[in-house]
Coordinates of C-alpha atoms and ligand atoms in Angstrom, one line a residue:
X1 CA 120.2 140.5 125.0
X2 CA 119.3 137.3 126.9
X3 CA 118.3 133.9 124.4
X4 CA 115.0 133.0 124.7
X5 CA 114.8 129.5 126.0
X6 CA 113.8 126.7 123.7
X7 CA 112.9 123.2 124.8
X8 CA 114.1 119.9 123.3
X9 CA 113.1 116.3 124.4
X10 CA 115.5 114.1 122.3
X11 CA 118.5 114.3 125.3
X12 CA 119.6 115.7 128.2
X13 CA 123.1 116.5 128.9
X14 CA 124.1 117.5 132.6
X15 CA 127.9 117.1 133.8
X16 CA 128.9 113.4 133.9
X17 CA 125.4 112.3 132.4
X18 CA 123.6 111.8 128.8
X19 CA 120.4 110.4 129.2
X20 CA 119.1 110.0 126.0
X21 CA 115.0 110.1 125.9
X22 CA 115.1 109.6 129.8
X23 CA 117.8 106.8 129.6
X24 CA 121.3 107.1 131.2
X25 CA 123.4 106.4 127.8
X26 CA 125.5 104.3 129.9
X27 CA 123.2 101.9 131.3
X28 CA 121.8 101.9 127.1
X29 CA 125.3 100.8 126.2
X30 CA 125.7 97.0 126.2
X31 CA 122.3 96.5 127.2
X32 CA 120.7 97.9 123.9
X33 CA 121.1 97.1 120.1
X34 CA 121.4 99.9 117.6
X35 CA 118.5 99.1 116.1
X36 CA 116.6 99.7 119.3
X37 CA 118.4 102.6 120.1
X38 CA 117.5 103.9 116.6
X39 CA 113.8 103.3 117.7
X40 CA 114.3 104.9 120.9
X41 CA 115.4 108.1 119.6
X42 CA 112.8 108.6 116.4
X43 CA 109.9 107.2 118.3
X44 CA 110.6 108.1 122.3
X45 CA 110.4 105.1 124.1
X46 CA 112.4 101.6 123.7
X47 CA 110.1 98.7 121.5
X48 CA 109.7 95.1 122.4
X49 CA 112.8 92.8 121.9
X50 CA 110.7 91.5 118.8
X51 CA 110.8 94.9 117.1
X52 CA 114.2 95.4 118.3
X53 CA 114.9 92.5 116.3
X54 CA 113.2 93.5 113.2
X55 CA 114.7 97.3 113.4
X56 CA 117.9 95.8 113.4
X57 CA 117.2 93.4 110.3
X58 CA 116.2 96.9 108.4
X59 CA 119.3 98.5 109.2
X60 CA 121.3 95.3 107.9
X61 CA 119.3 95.0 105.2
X62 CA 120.6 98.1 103.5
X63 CA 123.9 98.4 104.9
X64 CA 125.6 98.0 100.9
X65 CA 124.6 97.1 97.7
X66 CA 127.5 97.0 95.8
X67 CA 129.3 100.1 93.6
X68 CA 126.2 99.9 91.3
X69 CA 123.8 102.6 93.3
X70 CA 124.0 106.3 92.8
X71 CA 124.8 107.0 96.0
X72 CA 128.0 105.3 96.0
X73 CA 129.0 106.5 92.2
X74 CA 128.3 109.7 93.6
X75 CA 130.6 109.2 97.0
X76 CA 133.2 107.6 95.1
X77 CA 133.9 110.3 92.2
X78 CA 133.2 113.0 95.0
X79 CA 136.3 111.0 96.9
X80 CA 138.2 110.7 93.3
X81 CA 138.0 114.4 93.5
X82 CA 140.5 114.3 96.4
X83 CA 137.7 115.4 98.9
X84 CA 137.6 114.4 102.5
X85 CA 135.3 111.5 104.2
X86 CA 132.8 113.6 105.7
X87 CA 132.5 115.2 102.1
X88 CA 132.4 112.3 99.9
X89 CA 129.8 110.2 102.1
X90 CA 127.7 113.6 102.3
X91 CA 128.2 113.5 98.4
X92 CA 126.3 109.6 98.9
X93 CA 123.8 111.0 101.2
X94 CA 122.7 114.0 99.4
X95 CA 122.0 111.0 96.1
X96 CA 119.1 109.2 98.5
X97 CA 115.9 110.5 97.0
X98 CA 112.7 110.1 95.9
X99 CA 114.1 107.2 93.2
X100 CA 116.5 105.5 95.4
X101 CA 116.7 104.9 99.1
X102 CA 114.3 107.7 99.3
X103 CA 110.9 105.5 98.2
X104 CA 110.6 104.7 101.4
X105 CA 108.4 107.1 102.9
X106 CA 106.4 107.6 99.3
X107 CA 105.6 104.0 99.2
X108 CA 104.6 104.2 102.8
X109 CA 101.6 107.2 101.7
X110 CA 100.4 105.4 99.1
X111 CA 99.9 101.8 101.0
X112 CA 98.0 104.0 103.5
X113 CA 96.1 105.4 100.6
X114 CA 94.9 101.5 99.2
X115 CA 94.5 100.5 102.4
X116 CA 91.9 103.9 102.9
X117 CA 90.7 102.8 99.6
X118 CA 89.7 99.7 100.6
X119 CA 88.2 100.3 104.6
X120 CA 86.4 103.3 102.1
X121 CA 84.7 101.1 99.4
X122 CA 84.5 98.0 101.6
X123 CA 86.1 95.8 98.4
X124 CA 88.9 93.4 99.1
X125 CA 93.3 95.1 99.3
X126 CA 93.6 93.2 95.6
X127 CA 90.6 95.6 94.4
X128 CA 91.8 98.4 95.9
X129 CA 95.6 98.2 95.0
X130 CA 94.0 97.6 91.2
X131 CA 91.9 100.7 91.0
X132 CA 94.9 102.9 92.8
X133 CA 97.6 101.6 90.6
X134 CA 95.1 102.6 87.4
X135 CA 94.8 105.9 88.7
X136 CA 98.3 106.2 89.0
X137 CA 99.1 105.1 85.4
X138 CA 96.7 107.6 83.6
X139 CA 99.0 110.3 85.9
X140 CA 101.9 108.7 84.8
X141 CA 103.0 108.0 88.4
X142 CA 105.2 105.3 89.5
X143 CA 104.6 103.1 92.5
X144 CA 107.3 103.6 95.4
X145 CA 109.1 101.1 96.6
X146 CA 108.3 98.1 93.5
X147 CA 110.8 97.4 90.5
X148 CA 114.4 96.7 90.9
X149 CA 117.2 97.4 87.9
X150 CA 118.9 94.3 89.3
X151 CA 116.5 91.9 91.7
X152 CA 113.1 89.8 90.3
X153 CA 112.8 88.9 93.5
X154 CA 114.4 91.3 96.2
X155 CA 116.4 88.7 98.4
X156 CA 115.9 91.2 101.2
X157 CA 111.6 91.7 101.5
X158 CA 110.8 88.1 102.3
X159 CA 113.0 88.0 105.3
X160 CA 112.0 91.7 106.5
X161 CA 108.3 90.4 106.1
X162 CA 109.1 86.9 107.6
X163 CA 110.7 89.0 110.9
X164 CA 107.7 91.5 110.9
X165 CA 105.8 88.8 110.9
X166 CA 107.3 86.9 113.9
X167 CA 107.5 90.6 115.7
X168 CA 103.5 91.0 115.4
X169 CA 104.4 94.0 113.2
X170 CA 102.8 92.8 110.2
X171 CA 99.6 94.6 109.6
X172 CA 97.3 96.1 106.4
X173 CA 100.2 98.1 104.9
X174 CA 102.5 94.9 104.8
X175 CA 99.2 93.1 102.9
X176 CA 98.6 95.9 100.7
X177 CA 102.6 95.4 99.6
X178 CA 101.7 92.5 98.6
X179 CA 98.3 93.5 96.7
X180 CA 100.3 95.7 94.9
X181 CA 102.6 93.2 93.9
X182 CA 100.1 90.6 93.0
X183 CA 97.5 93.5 91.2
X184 CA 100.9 94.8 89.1
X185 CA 101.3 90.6 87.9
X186 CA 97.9 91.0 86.8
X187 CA 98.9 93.6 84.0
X188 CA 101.7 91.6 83.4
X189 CA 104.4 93.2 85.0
X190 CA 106.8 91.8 87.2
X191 CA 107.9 94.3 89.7
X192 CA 109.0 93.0 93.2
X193 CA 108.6 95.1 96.4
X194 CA 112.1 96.1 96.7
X195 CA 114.1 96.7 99.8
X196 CA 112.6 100.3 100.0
X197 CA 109.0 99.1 99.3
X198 CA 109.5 96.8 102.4
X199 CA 111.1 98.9 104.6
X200 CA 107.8 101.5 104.1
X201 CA 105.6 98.6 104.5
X202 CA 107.2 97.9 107.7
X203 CA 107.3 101.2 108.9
X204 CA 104.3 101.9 108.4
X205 CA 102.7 99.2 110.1
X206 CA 104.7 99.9 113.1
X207 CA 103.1 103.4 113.0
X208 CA 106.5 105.5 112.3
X209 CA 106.3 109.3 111.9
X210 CA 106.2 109.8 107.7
X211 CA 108.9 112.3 107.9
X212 CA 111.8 109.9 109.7
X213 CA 111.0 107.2 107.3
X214 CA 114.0 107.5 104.7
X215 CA 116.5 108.8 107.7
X216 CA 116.1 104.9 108.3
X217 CA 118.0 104.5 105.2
X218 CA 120.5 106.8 105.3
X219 CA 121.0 105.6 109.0
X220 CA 121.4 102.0 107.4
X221 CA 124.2 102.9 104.4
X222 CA 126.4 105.2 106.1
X223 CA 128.8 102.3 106.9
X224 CA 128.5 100.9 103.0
X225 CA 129.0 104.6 102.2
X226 CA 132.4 104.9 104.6
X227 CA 133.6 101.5 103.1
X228 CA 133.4 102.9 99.8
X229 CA 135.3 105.8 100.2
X230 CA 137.8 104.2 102.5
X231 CA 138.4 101.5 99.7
X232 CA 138.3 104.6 96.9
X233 CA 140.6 106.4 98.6
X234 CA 143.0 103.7 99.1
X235 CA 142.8 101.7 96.4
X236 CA 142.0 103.7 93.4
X237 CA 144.2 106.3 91.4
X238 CA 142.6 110.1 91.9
X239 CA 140.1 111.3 88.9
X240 CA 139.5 108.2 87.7
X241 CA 137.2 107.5 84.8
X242 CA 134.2 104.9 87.3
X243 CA 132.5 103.1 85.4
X244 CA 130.2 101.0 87.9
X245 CA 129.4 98.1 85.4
X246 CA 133.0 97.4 84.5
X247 CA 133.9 96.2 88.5
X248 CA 134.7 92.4 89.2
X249 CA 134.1 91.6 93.3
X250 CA 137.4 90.4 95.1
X251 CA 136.5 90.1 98.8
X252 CA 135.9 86.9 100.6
X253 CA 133.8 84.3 98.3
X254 CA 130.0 82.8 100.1
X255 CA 130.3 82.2 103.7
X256 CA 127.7 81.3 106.3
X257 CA 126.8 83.8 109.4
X258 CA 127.2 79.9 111.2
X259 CA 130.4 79.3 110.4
X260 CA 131.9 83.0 112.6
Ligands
LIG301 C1 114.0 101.1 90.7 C2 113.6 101.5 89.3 C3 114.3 102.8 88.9 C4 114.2 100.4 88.4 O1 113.8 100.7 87.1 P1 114.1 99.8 85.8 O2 114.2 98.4 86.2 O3 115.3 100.4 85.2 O4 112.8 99.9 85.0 P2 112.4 101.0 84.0 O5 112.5 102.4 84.5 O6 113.1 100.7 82.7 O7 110.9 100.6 83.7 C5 110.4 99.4 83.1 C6 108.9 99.4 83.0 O8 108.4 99.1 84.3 C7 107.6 100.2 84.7 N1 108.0 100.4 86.1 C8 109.1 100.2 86.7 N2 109.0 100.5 88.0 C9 107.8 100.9 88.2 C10 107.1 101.3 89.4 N3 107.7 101.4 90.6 N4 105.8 101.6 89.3 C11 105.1 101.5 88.1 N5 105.7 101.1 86.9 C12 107.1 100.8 87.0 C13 108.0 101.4 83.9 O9 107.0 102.3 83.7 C14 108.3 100.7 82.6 O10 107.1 100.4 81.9 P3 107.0 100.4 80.3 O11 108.0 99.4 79.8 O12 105.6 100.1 80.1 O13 107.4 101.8 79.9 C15 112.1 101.6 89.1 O14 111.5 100.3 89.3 C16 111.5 102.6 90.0 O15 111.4 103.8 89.6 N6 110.9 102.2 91.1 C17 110.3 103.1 92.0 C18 111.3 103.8 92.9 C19 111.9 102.9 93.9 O16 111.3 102.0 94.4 N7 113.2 103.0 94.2 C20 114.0 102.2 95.1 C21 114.8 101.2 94.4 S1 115.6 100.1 95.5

């Protein structure tokens, strides 16, 4: 019985030619960042050298964070386990969720829904991020994409929102971030946007799809996730007991970008 035909528009593959969203992949290479490339294939067209800058910052921005997060406890003891690479970072993947990594595209929906709330009741964002957040609490709802176990001031959101701004990128969702952050001060809590809250606040401005938002993520810690291993694998006994708070960091001490 003959297939039925089915169409795709993400890449075309002829003999001696990719062309990926109507680009040769040759001509792409050397010519293109990964960040843009990364744009190109989620969105469909290549952006502005501006938000190819600012897609790349995202990307390095969560690249590692240490052996703290679950999704490296959870590729490590997968690779204690004597498992392969393509097991133990899958292991690290499957750990980005809804709590971390994940709050992307959450926090992302409910900017959009202060921002609604305030083009709705004609009050200012810090109004509208109040009155959302209250609703939230009686529902016993968190906020995506605020509070850190380790940051009070994620190093990583003031340079994403310093690029978005110099891209053009920053628009209401960006602004209702920082409602949120200034209405949550009000209560007296100190939760900072964190790298996720950011990352949503970016996206969203810059009109991404809701359902690619956390692939940027995962896209982003692959290479902290392969480190990982690679180091667990070589470095540690098998079946280890990992206890992520007992680690002391021996890699290179502070350097400068500058100084390369
Ligand atoms: C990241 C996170 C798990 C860190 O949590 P933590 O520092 O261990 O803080 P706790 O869970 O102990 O919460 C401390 C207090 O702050 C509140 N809180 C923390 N994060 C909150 C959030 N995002 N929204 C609303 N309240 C929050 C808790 O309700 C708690 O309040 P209480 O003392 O009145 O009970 C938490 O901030 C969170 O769930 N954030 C949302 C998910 C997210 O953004 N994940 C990506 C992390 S990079």
């Amino acid at each position: 019985m003959p297939s039925v035909p089915w169409k795709t528009a993400i890449t075309r593959i002829e003999p001696n030619r990719v062309a990926v969203r109507g680009y040769d992949i040759a001509d792409l290479m050397g010519r293109v960042s990964f960040g843009e490339v990364v744009y190109l294939i989620l969105r469909g067209e290549l952006p502005s050298a501006e938000v190819g800058r600012l897609m790349d910052a995202i990307l390095v921005s969560s690249v590692d964070h240490g052996v703290t997060p679950p999704s490296v406890n959870a590729a490590r003891t997968v690779a204690g386990t004597g498992a392969s690479l393509s097991q133990s970072v899958a292991a690290g993947i499957s750990s980005i969720n809804r709590w971390h990594g994940g709050a992307i595209e959450d926090c992302a929906i409910q900017l959009r829904r202060i921002v609604d709330r305030c083009e709705r009741d004609g009050g200012s964002l810090d109004d509208a991020a109040d009155a959302e957040l209250a609703q939230m609490k009686t529902r016993g709802e968190r906020m995506s994409g605020f509070g850190h176990r380790v940051h009070t001031k994620d190093p990583r959101t003031a340079r994403l929102f310093e690029l978005a701004s110099q891209s053009g990128a920053t628009g209401t969702c960006v602004a209702a971030a920082l409602a949120v952050e200034r209405a949550f001060g009000r209560v007296g809590k100190s939760l900072p946007i964190n790298v996720d809250g950011a990352i949503g606040a970016v996206l969203a401005d810059l009109g991404f799809e809701q359902g690619a938002m956390n692939g940027l993520f995962m896209i982003a810690r692959t290479p902290g996730l392969v480190a990982h291993v690679v180091e667990e694998q070589t470095r540690q006994k098998p079946m280890r007991h990992i206890d992520p708070s007992a680690h002391t960091y021996d890699g290179p001490p502070s350097r400068e970008v500058s100084q390369r």
